[in-house]
PDB file of C-alpha atoms in Angstrom:
ATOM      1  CA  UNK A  18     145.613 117.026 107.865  1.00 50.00           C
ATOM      2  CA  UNK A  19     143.593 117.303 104.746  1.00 44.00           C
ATOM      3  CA  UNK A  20     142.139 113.081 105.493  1.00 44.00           C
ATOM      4  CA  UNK A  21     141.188 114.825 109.268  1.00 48.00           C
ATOM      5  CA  UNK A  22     139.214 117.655 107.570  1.00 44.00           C
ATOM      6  CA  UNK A  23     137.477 115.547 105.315  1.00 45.00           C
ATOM      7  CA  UNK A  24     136.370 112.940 107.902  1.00 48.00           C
ATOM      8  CA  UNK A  25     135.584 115.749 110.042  1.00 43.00           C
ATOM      9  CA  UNK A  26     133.276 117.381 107.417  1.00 50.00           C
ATOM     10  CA  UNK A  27     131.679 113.572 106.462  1.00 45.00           C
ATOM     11  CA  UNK A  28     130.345 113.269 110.598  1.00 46.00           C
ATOM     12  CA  UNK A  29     129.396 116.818 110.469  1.00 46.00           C
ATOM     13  CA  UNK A  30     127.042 116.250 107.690  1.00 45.00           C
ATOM     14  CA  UNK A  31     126.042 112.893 108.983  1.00 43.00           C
ATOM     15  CA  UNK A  32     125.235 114.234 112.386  1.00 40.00           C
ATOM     16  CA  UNK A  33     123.498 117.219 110.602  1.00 47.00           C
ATOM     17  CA  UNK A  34     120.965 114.800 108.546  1.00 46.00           C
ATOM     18  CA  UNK A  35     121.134 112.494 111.448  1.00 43.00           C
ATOM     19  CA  UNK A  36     119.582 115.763 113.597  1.00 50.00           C
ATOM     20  CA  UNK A  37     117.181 116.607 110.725  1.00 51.00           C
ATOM     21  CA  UNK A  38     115.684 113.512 110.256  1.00 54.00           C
ATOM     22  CA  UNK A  39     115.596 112.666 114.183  1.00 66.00           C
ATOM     23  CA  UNK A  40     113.824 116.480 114.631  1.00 86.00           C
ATOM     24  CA  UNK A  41     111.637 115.454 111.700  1.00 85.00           C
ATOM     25  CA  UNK A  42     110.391 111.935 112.878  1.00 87.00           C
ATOM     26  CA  UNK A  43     109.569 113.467 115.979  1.00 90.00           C
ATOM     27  CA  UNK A  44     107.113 116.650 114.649  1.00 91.00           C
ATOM     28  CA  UNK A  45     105.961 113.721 112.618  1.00 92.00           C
ATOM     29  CA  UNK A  46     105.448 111.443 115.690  1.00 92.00           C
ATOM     30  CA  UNK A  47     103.662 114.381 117.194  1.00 94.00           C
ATOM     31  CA  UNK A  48     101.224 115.011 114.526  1.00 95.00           C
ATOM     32  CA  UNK A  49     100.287 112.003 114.509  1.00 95.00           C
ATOM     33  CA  UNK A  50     100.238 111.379 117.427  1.00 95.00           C
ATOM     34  CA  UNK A  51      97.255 114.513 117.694  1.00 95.00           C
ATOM     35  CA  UNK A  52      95.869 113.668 114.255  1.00 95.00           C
ATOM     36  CA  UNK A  53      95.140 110.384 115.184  1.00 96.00           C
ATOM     37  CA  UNK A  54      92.631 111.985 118.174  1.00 95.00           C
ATOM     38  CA  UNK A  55      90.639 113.699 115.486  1.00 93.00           C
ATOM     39  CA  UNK A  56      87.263 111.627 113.777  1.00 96.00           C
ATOM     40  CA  UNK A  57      85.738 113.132 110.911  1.00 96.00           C
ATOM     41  CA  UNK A  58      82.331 112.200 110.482  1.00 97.00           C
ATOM     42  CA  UNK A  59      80.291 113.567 107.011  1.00 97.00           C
ATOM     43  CA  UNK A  60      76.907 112.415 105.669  1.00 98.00           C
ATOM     44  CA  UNK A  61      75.751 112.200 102.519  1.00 98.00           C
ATOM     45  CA  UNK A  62      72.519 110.715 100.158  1.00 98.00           C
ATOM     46  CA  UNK A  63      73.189 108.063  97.743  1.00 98.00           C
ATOM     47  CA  UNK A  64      71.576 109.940  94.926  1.00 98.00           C
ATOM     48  CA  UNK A  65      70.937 108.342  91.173  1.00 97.00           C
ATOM     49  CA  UNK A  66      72.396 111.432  89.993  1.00 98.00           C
ATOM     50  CA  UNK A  67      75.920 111.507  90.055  1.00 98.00           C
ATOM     51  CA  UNK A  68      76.226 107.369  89.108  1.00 98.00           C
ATOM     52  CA  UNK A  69      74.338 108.376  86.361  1.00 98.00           C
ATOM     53  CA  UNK A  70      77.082 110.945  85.634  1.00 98.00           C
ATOM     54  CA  UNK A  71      79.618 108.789  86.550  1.00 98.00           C
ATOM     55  CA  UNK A  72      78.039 106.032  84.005  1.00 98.00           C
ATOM     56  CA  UNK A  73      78.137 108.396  81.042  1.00 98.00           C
ATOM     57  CA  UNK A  74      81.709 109.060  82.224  1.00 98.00           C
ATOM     58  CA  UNK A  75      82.970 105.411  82.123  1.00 98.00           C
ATOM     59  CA  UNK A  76      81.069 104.522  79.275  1.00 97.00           C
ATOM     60  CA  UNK A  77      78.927 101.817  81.762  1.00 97.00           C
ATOM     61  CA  UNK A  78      75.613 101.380  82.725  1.00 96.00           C
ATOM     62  CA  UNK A  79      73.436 103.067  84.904  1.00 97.00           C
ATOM     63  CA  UNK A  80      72.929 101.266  88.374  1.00 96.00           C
ATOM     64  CA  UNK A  81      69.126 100.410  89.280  1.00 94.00           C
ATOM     65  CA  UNK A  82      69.839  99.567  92.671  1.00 96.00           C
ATOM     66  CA  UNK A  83      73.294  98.571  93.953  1.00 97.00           C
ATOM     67  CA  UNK A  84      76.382 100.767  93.744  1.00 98.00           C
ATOM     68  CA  UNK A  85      79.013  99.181  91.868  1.00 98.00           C
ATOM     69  CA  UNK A  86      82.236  98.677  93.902  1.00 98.00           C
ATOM     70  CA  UNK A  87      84.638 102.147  93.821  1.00 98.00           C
ATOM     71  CA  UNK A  88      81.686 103.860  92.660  1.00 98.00           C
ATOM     72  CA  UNK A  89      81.403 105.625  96.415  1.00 98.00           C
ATOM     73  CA  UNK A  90      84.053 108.057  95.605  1.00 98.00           C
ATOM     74  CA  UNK A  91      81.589 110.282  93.538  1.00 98.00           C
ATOM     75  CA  UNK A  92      80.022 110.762  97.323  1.00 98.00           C
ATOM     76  CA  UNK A  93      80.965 112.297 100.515  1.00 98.00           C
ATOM     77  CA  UNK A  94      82.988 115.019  98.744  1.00 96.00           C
ATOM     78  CA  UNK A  95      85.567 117.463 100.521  1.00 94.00           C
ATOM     79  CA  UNK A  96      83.379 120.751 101.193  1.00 94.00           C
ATOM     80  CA  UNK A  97      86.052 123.311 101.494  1.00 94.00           C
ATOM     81  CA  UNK A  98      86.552 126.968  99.726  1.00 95.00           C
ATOM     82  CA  UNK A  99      89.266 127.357  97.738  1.00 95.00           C
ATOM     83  CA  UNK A 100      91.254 129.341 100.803  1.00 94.00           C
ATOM     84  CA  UNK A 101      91.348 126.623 102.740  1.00 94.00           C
ATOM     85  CA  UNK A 102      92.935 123.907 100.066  1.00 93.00           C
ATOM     86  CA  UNK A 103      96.542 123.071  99.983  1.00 89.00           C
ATOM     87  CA  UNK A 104      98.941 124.962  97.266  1.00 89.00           C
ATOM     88  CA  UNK A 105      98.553 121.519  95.133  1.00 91.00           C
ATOM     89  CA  UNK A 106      94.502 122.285  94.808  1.00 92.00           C
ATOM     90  CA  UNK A 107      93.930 119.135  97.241  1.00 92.00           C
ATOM     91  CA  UNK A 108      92.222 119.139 100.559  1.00 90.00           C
ATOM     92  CA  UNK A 109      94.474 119.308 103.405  1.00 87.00           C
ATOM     93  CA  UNK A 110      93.023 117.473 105.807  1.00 89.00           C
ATOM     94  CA  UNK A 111      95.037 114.516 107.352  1.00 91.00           C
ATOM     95  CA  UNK A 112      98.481 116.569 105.550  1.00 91.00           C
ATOM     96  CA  UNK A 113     101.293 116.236 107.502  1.00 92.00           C
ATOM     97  CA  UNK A 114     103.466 119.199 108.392  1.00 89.00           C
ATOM     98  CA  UNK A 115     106.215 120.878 105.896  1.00 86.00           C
ATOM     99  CA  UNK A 116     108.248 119.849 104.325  1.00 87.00           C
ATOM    100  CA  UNK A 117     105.807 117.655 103.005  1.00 90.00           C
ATOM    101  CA  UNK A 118     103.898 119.394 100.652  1.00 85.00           C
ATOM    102  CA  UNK A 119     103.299 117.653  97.437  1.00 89.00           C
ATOM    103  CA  UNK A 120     101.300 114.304  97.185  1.00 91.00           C
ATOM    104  CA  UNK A 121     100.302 111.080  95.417  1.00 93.00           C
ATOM    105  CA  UNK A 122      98.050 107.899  95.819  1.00 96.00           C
ATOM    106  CA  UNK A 123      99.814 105.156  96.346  1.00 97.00           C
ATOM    107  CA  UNK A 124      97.211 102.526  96.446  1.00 98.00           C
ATOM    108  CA  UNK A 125      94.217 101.403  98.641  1.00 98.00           C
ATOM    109  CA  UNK A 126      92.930  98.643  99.882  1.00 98.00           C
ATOM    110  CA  UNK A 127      88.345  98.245  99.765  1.00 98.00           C
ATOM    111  CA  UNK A 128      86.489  95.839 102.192  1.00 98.00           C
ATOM    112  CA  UNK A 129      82.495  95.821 101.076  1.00 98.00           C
ATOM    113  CA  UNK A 130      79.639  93.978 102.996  1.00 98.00           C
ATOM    114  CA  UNK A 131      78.042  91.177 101.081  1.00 98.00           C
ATOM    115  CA  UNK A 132      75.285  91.436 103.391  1.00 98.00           C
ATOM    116  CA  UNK A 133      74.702  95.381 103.171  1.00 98.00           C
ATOM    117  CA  UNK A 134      76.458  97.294 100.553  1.00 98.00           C
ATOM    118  CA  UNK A 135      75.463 100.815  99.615  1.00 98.00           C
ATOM    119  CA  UNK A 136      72.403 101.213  97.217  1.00 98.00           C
ATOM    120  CA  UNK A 137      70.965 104.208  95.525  1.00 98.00           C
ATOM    121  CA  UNK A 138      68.782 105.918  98.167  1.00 98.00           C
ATOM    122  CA  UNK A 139      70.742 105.412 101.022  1.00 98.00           C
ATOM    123  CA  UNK A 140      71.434 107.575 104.057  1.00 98.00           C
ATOM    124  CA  UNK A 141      74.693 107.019 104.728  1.00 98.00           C
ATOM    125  CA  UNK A 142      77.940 108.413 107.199  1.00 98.00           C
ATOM    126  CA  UNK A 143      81.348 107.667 106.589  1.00 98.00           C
ATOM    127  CA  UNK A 144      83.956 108.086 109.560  1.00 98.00           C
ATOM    128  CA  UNK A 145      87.462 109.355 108.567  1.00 98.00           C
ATOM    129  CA  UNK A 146      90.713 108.606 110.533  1.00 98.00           C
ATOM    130  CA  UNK A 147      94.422 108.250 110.496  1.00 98.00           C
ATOM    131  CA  UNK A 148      95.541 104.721 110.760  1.00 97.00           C
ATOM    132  CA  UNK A 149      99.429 105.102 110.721  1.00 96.00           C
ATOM    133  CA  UNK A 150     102.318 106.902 108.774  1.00 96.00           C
ATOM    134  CA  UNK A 151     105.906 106.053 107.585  1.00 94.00           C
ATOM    135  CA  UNK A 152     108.516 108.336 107.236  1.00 90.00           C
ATOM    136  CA  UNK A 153     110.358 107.067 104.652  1.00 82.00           C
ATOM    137  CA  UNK A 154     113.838 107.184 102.694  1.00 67.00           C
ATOM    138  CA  UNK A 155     114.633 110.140 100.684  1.00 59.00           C
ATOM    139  CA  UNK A 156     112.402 112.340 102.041  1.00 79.00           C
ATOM    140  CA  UNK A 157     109.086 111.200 101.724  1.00 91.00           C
ATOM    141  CA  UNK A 158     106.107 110.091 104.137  1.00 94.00           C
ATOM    142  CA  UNK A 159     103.219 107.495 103.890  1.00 96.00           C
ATOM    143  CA  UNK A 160      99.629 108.092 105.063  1.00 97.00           C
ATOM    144  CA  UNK A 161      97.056 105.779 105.691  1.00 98.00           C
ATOM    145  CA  UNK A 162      93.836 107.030 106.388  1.00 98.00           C
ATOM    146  CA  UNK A 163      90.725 105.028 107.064  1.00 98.00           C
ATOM    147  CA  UNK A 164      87.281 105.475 105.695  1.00 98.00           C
ATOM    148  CA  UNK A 165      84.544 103.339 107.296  1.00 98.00           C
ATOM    149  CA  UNK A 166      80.909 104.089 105.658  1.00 98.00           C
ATOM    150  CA  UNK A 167      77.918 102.848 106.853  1.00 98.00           C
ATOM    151  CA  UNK A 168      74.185 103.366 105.653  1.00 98.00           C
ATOM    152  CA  UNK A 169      70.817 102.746 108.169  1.00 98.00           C
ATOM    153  CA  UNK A 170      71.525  99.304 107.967  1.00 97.00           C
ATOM    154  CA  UNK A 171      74.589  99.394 109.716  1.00 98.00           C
ATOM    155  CA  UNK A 172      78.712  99.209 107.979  1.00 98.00           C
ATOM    156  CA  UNK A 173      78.252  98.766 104.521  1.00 98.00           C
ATOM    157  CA  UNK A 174      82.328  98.870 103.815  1.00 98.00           C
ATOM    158  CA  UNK A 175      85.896 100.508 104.499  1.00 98.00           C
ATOM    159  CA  UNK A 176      88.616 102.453 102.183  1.00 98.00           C
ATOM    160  CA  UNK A 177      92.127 102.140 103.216  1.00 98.00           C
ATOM    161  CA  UNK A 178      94.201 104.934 101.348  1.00 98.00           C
ATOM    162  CA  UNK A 179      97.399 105.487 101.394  1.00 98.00           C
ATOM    163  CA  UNK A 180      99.108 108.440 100.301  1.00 96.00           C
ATOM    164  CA  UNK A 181     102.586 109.354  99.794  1.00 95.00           C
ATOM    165  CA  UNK A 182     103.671 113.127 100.638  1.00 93.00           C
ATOM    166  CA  UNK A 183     107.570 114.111  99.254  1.00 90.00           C
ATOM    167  CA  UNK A 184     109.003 118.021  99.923  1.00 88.00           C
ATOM    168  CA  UNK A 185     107.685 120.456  97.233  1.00 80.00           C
ATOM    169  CA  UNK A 186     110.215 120.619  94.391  1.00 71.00           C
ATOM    170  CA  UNK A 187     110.064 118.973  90.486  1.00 63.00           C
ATOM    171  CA  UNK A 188     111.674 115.734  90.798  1.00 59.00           C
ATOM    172  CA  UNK A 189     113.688 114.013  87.973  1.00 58.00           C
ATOM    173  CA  UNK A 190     111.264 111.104  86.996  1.00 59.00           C
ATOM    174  CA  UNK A 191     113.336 108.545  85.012  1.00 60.00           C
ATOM    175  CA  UNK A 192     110.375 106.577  83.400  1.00 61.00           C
ATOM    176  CA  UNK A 193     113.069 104.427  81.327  1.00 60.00           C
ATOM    177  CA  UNK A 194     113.757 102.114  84.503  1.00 65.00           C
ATOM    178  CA  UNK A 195     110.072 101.106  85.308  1.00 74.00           C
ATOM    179  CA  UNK A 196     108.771  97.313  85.439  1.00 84.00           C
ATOM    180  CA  UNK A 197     108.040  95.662  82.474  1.00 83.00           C
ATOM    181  CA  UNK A 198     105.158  93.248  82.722  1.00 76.00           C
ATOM    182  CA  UNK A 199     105.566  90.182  81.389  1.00 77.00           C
ATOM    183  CA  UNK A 200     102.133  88.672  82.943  1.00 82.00           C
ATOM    184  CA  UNK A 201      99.591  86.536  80.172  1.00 92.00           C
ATOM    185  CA  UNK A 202      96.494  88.077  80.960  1.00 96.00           C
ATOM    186  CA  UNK A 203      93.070  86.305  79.925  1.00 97.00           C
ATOM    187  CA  UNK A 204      91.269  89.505  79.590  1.00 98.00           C
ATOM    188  CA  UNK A 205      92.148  92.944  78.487  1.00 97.00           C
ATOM    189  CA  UNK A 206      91.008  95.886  77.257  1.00 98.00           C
ATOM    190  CA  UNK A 207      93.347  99.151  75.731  1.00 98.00           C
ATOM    191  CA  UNK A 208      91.748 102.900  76.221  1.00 98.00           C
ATOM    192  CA  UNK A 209      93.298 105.916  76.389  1.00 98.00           C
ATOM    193  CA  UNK A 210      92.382 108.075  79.067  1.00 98.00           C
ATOM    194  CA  UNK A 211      91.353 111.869  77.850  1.00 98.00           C
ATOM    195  CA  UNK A 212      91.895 115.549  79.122  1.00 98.00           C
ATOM    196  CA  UNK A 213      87.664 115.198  79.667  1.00 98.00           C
ATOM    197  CA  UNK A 214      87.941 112.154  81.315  1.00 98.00           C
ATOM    198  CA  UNK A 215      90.093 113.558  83.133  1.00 98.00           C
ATOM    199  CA  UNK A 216      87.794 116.508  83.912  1.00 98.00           C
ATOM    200  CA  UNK A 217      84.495 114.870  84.938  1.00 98.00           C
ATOM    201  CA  UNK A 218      86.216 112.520  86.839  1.00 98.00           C
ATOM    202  CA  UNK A 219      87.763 115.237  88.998  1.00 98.00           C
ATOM    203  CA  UNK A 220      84.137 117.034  88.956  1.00 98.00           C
ATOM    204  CA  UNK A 221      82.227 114.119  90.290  1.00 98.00           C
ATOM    205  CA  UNK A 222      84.381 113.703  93.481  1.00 98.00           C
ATOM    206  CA  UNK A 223      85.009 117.616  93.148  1.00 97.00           C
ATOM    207  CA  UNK A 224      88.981 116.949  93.012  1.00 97.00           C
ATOM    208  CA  UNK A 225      90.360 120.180  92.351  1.00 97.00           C
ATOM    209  CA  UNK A 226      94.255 118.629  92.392  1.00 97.00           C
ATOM    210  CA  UNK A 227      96.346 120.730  90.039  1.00 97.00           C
ATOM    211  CA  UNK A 228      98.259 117.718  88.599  1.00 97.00           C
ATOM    212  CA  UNK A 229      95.151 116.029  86.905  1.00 98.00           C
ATOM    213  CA  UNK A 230      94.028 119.302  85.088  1.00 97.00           C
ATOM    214  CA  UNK A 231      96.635 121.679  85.231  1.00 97.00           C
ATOM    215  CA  UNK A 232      99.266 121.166  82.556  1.00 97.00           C
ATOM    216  CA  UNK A 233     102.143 123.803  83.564  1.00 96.00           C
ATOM    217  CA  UNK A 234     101.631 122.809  87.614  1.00 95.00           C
ATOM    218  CA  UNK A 235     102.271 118.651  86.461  1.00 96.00           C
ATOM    219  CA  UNK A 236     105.115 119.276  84.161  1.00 95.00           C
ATOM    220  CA  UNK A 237     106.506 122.061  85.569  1.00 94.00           C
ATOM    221  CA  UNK A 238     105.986 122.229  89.429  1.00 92.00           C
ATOM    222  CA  UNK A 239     105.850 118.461  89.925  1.00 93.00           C
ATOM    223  CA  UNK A 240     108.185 117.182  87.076  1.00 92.00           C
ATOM    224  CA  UNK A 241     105.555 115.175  85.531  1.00 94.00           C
ATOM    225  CA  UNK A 242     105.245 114.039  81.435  1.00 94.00           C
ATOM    226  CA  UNK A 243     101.869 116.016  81.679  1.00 97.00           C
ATOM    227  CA  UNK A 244      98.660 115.660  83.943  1.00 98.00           C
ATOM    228  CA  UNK A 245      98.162 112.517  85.616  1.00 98.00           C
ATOM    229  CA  UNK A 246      95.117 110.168  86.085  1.00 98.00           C
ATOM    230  CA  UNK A 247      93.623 109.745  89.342  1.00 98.00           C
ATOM    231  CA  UNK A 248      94.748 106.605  91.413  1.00 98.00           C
ATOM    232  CA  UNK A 249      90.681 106.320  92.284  1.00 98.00           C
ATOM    233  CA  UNK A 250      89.984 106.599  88.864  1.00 98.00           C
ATOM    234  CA  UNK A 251      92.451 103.649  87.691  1.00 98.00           C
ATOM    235  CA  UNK A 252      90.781 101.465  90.350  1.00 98.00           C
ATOM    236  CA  UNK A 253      87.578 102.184  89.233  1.00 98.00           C
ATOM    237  CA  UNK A 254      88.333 101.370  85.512  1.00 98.00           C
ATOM    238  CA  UNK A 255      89.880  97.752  86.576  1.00 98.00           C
ATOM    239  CA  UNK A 256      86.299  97.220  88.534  1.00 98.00           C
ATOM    240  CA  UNK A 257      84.418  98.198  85.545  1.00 98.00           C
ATOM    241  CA  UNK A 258      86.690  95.438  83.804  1.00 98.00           C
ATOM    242  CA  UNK A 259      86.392  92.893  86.196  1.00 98.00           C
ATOM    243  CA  UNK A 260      82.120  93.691  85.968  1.00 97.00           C
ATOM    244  CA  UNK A 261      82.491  92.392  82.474  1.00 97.00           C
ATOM    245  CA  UNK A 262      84.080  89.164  83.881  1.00 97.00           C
ATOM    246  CA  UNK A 263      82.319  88.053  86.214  1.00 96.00           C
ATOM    247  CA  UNK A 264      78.856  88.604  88.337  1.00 94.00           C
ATOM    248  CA  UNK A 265      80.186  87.879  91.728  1.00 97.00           C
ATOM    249  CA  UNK A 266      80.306  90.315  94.245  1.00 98.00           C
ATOM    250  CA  UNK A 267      83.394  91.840  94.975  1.00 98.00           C
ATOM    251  CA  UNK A 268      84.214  91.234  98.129  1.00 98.00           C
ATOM    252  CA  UNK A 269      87.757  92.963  98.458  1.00 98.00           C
ATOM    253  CA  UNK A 270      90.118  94.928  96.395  1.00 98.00           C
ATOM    254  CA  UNK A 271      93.914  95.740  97.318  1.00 98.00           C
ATOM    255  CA  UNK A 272      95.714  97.492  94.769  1.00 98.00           C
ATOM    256  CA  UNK A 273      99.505 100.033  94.531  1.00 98.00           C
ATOM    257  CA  UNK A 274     100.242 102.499  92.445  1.00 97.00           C
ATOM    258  CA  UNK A 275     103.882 101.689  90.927  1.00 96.00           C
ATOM    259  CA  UNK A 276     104.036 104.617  88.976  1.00 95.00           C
ATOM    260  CA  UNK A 277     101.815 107.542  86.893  1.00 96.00           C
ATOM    261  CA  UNK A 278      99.464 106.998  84.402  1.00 97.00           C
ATOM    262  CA  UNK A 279      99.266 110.030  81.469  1.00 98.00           C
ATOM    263  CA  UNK A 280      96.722 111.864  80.189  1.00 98.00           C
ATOM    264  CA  UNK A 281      96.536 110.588  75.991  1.00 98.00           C
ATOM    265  CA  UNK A 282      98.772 108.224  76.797  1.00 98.00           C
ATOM    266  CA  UNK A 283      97.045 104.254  75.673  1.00 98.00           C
ATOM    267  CA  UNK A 284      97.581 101.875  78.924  1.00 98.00           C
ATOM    268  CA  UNK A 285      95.823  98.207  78.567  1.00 97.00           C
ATOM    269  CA  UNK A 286      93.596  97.552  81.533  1.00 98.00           C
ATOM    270  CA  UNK A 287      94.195  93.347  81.561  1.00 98.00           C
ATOM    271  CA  UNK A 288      93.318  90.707  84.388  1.00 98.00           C
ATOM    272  CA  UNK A 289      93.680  86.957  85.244  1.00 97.00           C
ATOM    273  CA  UNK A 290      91.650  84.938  87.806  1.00 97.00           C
ATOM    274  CA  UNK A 291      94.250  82.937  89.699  1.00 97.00           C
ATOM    275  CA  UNK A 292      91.664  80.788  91.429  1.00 96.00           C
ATOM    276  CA  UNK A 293      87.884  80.390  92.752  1.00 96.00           C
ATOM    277  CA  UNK A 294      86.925  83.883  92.983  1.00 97.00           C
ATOM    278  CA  UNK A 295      90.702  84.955  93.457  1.00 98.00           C
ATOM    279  CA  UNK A 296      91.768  87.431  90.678  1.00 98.00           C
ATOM    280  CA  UNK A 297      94.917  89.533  89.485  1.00 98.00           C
ATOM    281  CA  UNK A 298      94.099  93.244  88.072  1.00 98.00           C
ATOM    282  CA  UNK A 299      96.638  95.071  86.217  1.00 98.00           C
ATOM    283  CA  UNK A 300      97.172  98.420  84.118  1.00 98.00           C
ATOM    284  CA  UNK A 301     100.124  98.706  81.884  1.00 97.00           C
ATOM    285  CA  UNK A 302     100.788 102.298  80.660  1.00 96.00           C
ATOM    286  CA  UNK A 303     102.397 102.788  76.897  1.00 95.00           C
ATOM    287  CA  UNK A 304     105.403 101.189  76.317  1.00 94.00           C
ATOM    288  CA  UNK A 305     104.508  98.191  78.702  1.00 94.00           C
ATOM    289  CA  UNK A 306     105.582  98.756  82.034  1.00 95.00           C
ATOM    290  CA  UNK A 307     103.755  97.070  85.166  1.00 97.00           C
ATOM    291  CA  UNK A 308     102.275 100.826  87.221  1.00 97.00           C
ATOM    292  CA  UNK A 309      99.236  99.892  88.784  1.00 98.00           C
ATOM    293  CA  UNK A 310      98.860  95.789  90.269  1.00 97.00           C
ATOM    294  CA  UNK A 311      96.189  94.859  92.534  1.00 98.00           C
ATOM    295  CA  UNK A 312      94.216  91.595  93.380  1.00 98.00           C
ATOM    296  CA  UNK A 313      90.250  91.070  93.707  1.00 98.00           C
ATOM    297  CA  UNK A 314      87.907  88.172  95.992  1.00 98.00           C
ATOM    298  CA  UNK A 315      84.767  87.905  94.790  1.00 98.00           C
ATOM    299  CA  UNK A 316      82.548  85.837  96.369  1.00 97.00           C
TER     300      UNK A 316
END
């Protein structure tokens, strides 16, 4: 009797989480489904202002003409009051519906033209749309959203985002079982990223996300060590590395977030090139674990 009850119970719940998920994939399915109908098209002017700013941030010099590759998140900012944000602080465009309500990058992939890529002065549109999502284990979905830009020249290059969105609720982060790297790099450089790098980073692509400035939301709300640095940001700073490697131009960039980088926490930016043009781009955060891995062609 008591083995009949107990089975009984076990289908009960499976059928239960079999129902939620199957009631979930398919409001998923549907937003996408409609998402995927909507184009967002903003403009913006590739001013010498911000790069400047964005120079002093990154300790780097000033373009003259070209922008340097990652450098186009500083434009085309989300223009939204505050009412119309997400809880988190983010914009909520392209968020998929509850319980999905807390978010981070997961990676992107860049394409840039050799033959037109953005310069200071431009005129330039990007296009926005959804690509695909991925309803995935343990209650969490993947985003992909496509950003095409293109100045009066024609397509100057594509962002391929991806971000992951989990139920809102502090999760249990157990940092002790992350990957440790054990790659040789040829070229490497240690910083440690600062509350006011931190800060003009999130004002120069006017990223008002709670975790990467507000303590109590990261640690407390989210479950995090303390606020986090900006998956855009840690791509940028493994560009800026590769810059001092080599003159090519980058021609693509593919890169995943394994896992958060700290605010005053040291992490070791290192690299390798694997081949002709062909190389590997790494950060390690403070005790040596593998949490951002990505690979460069430069032509």
């Amino acid at each position: 009797m008591l083995l009949t009850l107990m089975r009984f119970n076990a289908r009960q719940t499976t059928l239960k989480h079999y129902r939620y998920y199957t009631t979930l994939e398919q409001r998923l399915k549907l937003w996408e489904s409609e998402t995927k109908q909507q184009v967002k098209t903003t403009h913006d002017l590739i001013t010498e202002s911000p790069s400047d700013l964005l120079a002093k941030t990154l300790n780097s010099e000033t373009p003259q003409q070209m922008l340097p590759p990652c450098w186009h998140h500083i434009y085309f900012p989300p223009r939204h009051i505050e009412s119309e944000l997400a809880s988190d602080g983010y914009e909520s465009d392209f968020f998929p519906p509850k319980p999905f309500e807390q978010r981070l990058w997961a990676g992107a992939r860049y394409c840039w033209s050799p033959q037109n890529p953005l310069q200071l002065g431009d005129k330039a549109t990007m296009t926005t749309r959804l690509d695909r999502i991925d309803l995935r284990r343990q209650d969490s979905v993947a985003v992909w959203v496509h950003k095409d830009i293109e100045n009066e020249r024609g397509w100057s290059m594509r962002e391929e985002r991806c971000l992951i969105y989990r139920p809102s609720s502090p999760l249990h982060r157990d940092t002790s079982k992350g990957i440790y790297s054990l790659r040789e790099p040829e070229f490497v450089k240690v910083m440690t990223p600062s509350s006011i790098l931190l800060f003009r980073y999130s004002a120069l692509t006017f990223n008002s996300h709670k975790i990467h400035f507000d303590h109590l939301y990261a640690t407390k709300t989210e479950g995090h060590e303390g606020c986090l640095v900006h998956g855009p940001l840690s791509a940028t700073l493994l560009m800026e590395l590769l810059r001092e490697q080599t003159k090519g131009f980058v021609e693509t960039f593919e890169y995943r977030c394994l896992a958060p980088l700290y605010v005053d926490k040291p992490m070791a930016l290192a690299g390798k090139k694997m081949s002709d043009g062909v190389y590997n781009l790494w950060i390690n955060n403070h005790v040596g674990q593998l949490v951002v891995k990505g690979t460069a062609y430069v032509i």
